[in-house]
Tab-separated table of C-alpha atoms and ligand atoms in Angstrom:
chain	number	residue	atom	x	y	z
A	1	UNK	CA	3.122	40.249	54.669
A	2	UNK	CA	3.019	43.955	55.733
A	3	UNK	CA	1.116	44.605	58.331
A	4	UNK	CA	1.096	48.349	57.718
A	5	UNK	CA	-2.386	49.909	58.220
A	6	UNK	CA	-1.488	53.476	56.467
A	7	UNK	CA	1.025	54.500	54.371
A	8	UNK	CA	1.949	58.538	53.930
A	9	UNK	CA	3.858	58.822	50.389
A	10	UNK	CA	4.593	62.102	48.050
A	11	UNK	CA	1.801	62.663	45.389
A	12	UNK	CA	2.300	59.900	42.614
A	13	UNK	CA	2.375	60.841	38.549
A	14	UNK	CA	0.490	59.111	36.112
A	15	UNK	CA	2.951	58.693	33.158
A	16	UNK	CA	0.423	57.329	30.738
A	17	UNK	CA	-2.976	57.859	30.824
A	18	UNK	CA	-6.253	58.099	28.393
A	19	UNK	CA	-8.192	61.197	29.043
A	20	UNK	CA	-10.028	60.918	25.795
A	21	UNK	CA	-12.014	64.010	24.988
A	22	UNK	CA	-15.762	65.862	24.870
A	23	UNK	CA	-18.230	63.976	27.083
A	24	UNK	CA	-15.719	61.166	28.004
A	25	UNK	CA	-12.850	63.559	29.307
A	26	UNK	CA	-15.320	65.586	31.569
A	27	UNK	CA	-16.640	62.837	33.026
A	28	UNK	CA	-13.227	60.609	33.584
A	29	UNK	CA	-9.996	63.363	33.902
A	30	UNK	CA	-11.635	63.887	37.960
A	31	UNK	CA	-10.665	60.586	38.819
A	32	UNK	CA	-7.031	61.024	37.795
A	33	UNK	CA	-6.996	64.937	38.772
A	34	UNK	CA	-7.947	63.717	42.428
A	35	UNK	CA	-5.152	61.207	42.709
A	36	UNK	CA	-2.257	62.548	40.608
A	37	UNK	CA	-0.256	65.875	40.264
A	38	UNK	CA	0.777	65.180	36.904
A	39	UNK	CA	-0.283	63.024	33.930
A	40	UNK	CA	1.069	62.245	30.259
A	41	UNK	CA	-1.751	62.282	28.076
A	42	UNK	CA	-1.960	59.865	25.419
A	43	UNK	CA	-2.318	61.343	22.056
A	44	UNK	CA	-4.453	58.817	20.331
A	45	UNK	CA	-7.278	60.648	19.740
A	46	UNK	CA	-9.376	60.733	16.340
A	47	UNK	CA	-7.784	63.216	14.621
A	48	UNK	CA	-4.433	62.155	16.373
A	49	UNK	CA	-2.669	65.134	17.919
A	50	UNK	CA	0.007	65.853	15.527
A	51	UNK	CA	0.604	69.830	16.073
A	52	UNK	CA	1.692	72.155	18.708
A	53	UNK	CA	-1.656	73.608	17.939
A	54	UNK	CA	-3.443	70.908	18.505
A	55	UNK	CA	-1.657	70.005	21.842
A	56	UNK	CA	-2.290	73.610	23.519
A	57	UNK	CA	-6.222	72.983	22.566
A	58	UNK	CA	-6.601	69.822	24.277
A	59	UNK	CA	-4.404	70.970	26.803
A	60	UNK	CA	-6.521	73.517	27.663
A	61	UNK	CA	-9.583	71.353	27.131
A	62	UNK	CA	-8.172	69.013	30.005
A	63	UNK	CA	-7.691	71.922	32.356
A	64	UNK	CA	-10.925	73.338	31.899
A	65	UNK	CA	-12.364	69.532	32.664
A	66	UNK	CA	-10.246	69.781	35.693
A	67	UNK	CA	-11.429	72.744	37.057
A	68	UNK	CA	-10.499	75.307	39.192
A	69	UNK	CA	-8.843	74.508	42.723
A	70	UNK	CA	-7.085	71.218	41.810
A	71	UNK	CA	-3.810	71.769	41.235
A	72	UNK	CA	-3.077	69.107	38.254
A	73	UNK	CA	-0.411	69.087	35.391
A	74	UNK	CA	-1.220	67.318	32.008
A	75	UNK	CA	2.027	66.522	30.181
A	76	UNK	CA	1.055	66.450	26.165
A	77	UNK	CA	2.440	64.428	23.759
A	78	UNK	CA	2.885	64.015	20.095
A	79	UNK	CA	1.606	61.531	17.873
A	80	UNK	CA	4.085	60.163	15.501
A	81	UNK	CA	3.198	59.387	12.076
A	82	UNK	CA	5.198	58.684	9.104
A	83	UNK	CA	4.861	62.380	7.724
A	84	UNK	CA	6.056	64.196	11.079
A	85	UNK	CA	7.882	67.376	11.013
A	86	UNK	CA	11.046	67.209	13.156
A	87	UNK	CA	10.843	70.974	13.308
A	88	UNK	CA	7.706	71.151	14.721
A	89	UNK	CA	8.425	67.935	17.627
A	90	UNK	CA	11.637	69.680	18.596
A	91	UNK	CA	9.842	73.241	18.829
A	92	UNK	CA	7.029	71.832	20.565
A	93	UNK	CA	9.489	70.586	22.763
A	94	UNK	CA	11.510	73.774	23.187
A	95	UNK	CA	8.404	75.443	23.834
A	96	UNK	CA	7.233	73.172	26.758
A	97	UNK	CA	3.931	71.875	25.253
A	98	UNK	CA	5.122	68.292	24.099
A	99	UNK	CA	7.162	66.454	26.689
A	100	UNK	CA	7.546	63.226	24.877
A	101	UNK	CA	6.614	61.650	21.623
A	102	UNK	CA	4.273	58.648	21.283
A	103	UNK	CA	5.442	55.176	18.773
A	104	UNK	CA	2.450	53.772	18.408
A	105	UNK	CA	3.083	50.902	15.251
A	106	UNK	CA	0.425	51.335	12.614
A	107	UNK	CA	-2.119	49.010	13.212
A	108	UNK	CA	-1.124	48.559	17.116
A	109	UNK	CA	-4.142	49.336	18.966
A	110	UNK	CA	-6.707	51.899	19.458
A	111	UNK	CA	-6.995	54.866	17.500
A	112	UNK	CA	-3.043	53.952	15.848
A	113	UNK	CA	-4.175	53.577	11.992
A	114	UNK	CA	-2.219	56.682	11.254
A	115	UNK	CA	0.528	55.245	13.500
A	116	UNK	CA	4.371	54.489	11.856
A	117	UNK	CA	4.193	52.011	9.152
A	118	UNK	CA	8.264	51.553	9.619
A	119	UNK	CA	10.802	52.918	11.645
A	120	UNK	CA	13.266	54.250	8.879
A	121	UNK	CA	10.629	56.246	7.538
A	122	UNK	CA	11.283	58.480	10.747
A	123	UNK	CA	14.865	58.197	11.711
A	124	UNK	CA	14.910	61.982	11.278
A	125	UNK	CA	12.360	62.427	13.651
A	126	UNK	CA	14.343	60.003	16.074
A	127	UNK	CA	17.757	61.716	14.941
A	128	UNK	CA	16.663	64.802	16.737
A	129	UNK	CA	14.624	63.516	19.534
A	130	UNK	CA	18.064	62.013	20.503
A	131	UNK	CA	20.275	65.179	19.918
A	132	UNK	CA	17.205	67.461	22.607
A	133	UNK	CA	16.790	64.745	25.158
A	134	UNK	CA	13.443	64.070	23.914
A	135	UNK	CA	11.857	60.650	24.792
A	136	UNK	CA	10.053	58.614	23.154
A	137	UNK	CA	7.383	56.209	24.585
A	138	UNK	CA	6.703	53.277	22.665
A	139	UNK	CA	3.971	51.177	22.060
A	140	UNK	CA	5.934	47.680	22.006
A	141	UNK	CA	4.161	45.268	20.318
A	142	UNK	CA	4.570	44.102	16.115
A	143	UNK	CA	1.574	44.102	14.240
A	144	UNK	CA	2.474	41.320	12.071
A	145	UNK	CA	-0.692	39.047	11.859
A	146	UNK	CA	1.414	36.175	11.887
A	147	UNK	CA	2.698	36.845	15.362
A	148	UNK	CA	0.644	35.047	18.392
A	149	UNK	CA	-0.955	38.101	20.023
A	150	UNK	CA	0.851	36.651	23.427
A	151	UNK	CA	4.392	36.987	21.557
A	152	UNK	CA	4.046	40.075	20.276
A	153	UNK	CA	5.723	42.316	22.638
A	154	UNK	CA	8.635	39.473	22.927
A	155	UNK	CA	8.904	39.903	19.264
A	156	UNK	CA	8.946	43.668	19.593
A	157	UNK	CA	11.665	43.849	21.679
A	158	UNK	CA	14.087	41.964	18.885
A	159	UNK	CA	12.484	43.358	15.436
A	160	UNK	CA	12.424	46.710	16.568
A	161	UNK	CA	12.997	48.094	19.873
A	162	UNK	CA	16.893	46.284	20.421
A	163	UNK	CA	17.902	47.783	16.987
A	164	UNK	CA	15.847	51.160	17.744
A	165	UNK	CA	18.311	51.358	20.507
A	166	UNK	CA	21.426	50.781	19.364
A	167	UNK	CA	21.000	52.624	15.771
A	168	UNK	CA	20.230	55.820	18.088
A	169	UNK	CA	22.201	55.148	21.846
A	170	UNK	CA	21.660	58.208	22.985
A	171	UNK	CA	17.572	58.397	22.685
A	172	UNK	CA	15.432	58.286	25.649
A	173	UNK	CA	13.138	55.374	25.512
A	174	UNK	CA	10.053	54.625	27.840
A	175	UNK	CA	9.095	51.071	27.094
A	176	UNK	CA	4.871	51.794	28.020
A	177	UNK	CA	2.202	49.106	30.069
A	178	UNK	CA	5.094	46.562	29.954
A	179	UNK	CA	3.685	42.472	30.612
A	180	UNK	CA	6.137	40.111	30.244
A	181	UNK	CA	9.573	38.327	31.620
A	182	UNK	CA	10.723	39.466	29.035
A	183	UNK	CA	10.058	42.874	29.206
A	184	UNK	CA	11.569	43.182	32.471
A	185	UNK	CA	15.155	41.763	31.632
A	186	UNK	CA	15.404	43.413	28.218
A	187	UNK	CA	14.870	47.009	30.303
A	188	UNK	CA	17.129	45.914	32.889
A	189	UNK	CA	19.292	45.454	30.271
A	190	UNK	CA	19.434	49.040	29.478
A	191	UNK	CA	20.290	51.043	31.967
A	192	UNK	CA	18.466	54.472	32.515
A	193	UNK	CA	18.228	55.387	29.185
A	194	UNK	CA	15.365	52.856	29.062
A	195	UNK	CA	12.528	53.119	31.318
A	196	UNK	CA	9.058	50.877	31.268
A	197	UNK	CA	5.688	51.899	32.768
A	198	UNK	CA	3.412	49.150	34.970
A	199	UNK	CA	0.009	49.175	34.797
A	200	UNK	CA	-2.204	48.290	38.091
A	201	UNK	CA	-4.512	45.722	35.820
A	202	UNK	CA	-0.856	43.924	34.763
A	203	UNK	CA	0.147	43.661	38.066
A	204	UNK	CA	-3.190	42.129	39.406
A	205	UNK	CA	-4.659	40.006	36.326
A	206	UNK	CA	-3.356	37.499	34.111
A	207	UNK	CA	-4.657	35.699	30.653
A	208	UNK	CA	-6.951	33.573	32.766
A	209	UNK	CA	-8.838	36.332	34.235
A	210	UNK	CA	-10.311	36.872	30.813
A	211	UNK	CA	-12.276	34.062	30.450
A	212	UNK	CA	-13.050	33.054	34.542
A	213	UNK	CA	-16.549	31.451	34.357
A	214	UNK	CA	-17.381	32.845	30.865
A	215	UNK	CA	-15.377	36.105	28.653
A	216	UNK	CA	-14.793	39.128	30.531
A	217	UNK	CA	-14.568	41.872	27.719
A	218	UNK	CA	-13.666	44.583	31.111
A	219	UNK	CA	-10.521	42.864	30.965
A	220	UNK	CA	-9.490	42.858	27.814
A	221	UNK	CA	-6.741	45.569	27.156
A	222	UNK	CA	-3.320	46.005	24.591
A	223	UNK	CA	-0.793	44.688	25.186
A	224	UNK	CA	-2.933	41.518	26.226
A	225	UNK	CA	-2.802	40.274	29.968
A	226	UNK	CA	-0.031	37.134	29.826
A	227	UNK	CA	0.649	33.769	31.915
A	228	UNK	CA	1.099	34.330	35.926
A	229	UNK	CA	4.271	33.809	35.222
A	230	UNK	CA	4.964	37.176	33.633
A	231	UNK	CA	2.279	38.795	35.797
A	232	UNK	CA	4.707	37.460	38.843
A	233	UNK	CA	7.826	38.921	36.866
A	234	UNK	CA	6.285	42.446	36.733
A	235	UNK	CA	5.291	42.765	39.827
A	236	UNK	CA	8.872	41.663	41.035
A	237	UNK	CA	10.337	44.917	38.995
A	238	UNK	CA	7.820	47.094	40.110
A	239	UNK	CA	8.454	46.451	43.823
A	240	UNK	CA	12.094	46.378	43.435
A	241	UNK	CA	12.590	50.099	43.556
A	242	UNK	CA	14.665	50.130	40.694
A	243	UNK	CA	14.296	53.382	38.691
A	244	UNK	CA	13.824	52.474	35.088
A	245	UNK	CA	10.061	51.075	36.366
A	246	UNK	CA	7.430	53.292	37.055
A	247	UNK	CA	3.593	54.004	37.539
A	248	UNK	CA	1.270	53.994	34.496
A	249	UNK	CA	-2.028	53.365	34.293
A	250	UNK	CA	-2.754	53.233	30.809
A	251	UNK	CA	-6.200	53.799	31.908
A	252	UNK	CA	-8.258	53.807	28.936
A	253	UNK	CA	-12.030	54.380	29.072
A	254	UNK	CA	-14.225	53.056	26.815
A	255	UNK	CA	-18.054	52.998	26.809
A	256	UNK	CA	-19.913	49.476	28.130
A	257	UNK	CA	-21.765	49.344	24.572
A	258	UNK	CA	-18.291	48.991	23.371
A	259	UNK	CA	-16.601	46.821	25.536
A	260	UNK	CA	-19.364	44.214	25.341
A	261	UNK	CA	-19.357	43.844	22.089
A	262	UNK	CA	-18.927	40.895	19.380
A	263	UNK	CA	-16.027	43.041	18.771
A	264	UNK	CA	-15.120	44.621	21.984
A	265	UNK	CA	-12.877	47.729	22.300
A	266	UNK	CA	-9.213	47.191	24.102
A	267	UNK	CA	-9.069	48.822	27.138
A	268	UNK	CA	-9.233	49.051	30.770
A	269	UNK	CA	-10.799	52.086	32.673
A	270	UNK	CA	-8.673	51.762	36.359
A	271	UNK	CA	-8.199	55.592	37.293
A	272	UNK	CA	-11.118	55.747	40.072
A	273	UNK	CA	-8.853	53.455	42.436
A	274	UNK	CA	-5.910	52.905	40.551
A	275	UNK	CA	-3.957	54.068	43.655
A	276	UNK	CA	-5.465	51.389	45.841
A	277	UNK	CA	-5.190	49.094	42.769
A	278	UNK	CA	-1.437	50.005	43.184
A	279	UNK	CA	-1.400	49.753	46.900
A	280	UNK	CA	-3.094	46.437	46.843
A	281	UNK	CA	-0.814	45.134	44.177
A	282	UNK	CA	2.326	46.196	46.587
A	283	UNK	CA	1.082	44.722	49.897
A	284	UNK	CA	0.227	41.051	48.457
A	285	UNK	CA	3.883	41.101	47.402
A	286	UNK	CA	4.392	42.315	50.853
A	287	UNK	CA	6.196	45.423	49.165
A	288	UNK	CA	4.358	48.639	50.445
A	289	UNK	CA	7.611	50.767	50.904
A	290	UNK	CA	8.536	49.933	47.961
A	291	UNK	CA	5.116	51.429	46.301
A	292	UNK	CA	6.591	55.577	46.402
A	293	UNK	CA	9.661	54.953	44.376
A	294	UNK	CA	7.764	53.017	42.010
A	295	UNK	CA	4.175	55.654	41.789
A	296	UNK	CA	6.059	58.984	43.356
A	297	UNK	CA	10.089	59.081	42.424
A	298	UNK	CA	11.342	57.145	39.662
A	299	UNK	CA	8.722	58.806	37.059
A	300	UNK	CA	10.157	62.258	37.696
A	301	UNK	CA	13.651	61.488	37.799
A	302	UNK	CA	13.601	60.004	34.369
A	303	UNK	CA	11.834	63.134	32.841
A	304	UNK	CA	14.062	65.116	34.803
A	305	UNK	CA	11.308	67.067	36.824
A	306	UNK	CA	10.959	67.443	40.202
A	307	UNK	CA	8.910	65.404	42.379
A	308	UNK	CA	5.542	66.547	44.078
A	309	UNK	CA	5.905	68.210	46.927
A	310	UNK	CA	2.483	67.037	48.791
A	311	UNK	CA	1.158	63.739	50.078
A	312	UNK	CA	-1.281	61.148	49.775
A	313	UNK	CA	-2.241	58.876	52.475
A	314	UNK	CA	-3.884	55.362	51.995
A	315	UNK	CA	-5.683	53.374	54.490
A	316	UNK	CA	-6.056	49.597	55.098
A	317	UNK	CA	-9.896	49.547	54.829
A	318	UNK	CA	-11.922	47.312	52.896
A	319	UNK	CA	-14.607	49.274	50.504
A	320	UNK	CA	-16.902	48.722	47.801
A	321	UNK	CA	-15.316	50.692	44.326
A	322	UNK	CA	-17.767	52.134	42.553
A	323	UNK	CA	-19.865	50.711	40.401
A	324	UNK	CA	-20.529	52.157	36.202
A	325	UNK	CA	-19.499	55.787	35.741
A	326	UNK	CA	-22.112	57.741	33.817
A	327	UNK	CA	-20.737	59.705	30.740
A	328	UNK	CA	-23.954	61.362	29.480
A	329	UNK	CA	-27.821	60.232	28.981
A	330	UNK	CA	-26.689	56.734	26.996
A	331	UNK	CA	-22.849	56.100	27.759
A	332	UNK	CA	-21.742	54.021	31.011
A	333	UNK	CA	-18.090	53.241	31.555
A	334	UNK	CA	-16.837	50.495	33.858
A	335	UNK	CA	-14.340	50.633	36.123
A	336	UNK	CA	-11.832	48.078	36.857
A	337	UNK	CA	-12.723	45.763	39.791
A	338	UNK	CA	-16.426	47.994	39.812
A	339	UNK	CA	-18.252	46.436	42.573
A	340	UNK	CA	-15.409	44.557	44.486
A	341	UNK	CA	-13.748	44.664	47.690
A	342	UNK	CA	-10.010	46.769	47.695
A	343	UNK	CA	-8.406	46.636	50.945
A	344	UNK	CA	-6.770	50.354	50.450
A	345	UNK	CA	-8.287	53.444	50.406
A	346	UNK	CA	-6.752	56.959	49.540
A	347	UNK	CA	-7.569	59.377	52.025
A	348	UNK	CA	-7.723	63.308	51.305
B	1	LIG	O1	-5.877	48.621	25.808
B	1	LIG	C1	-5.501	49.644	25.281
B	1	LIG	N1	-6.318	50.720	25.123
B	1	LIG	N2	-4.256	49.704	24.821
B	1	LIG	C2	-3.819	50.740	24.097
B	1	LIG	O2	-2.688	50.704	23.688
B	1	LIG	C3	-4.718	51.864	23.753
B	1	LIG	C4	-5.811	51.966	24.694
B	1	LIG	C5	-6.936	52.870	24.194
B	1	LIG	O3	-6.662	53.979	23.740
B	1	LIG	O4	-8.094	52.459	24.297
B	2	LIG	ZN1	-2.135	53.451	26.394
């Protein structure tokens, strides 16, 4: 166990993150704004964002959210669809609005009905990706209603991502909110061509935390929490320093009406703590140095960026998280863990 009371590390990067927009990105960016100096935005919104235009708009939306005074980066991406333009990917890349494309398999998840339907439809797309140094980040699960919703990211990994991978060996990959064993030795299978985001609610929840004394619809996000035993596998990688794994939330707000729902939303809103989250994650495994390559380091040195140069301090202290976050006169959001006891606290 560490018996660290404070830790000092550079400012961590949120490499995937829900900001959403309107109502629900004023009221949620703040949270990641405080803790973050940079984020990449998820795309998924409804329109998708498809164009450079489109990217610079909500760009700027996010920024205006922000406000003045906090110094915070959002890093855009691109939705890919079947009918993308590689000309306009690799010139919004050029340009410096999109720093990564997003795979999210038709059918996938939230907001991903216009996603890719199949992956030779855009090999172009992938062709030049490759030949810029543009990464992709993939949503790895298969949609195939056959497949167990537990298996489908195991499933992923042969069907699509393994041949993705060698048919273009070049392309930067970002395997996003990894949760199983299996994950974790396919990536360090890779090399750093291949990276993998961790979420905080992955590293601190498994399958049975869904239904503890009755169904918890708060924790019910895609990919699906697993067995411990992946839960204990991904929290090995992410303390292990190595640099293909790295922070991301995938914090995804959606209202309360629907999350409790006979058909709840996926989702899990963690960006008010998600550094203690993090922190709390890293000192049950006994693992707190380990926590700033994992949140601060190994995110900008795949991207090839430079790391932050401030700090963030967090504090052993035990503290109530906040309770439901209000959006406007009839939308609450919950947070993850709202109303519990964290034993970290980030400090200004
Ligand atoms: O749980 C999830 N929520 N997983 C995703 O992949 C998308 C996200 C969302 O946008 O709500
Ligand atoms: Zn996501």
């Amino acid at each position: 166990m560490n018996t660290l009371k404070s830790i000092t590390i550079r400012r961590p990067d949120d490499w995937h993150v829900h900001l959403r927009d309107g109502a629900m990105l004023d009221a949620v960016v703040g949270y990641t704004a405080r803790q973050f100096g940079r984020a990449i935005v998820m795309p998924n919104l409804a329109p998708p964002v498809t164009t450079i235009a489109q990217a610079s708009d909500y760009r700027r939306r996010i920024i205006t959210a922000v406000g003045k005074g906090i110094s915070f980066k959002p890093l855009m991406t691109c939705y890919l669809t079947d009918q993308a333009d590689p000309a306009e990917i690799s010139r919004g890349f050029q340009e410096g609005v999109f720093s990564a494309v997003k795979l999210y398999p038709a059918g996938a998840t939230t907001n991903s009905a216009s996603g890719v339907t199949n992956m030779a439809i855009v090999s172009g797309v992938l062709e030049v990706m490759q030949e810029i140094g543009m990464p992709l980040l993939v949503h790895g699960e298969v949609t195939d209603p056959d497949i167990d919703i537990f298996d489908r990211e195991a499933v992923f990994i042969e069907r699509v991502l393994a041949p993705m991978l060698t048919d273009f060996p070049a392309l930067k990959v970002v395997f996003e909110h990894i949760t199983t064993s299996q994950a974790v030795a396919f990536v360090r299978s890779q090399g750093p061509r291949l990276g993998a985001t961790i979420t905080a609610h992955h590293l601190l929840i498994d399958r049975n935390d869904m239904f503890r004394g009755g169904i918890r619809p708060h924790l019910y996000c895609l990919p699906v929490a697993k067995r411990q035993g992946h839960r204990l596998a991904l929290l090995e990688a992410a303390t292990s320093g190595e640099i293909n794994f790295f922070l991301g939330t995938d914090s995804a707000p959606h209202s309360t009406t629907a999350k409790e729902s006979a058909c709840g939303c996926a989702g899990i809103f963690s960006a008010p703590t998600a550094m203690e989250l993090y922190a709390h994650a890293f000192a049950q495994a006994g693992a707190l140095e380990k926590l700033e390559s994992f949140a601060s380091l190994n995110g900008p040195d795949f991207y090839g960026l430079p790391v932050n140069e401030e700090t963030i301090t967090l504090v052993r202290e035990d503290w109530n998280a906040s309770s439901g976050i209000s959006v406007d006169d009839d939308t609450e959001v919950l947070p993850f863990m709202a109303g519990e006891t964290l034993e970290w606290k980030m400090v200004d």
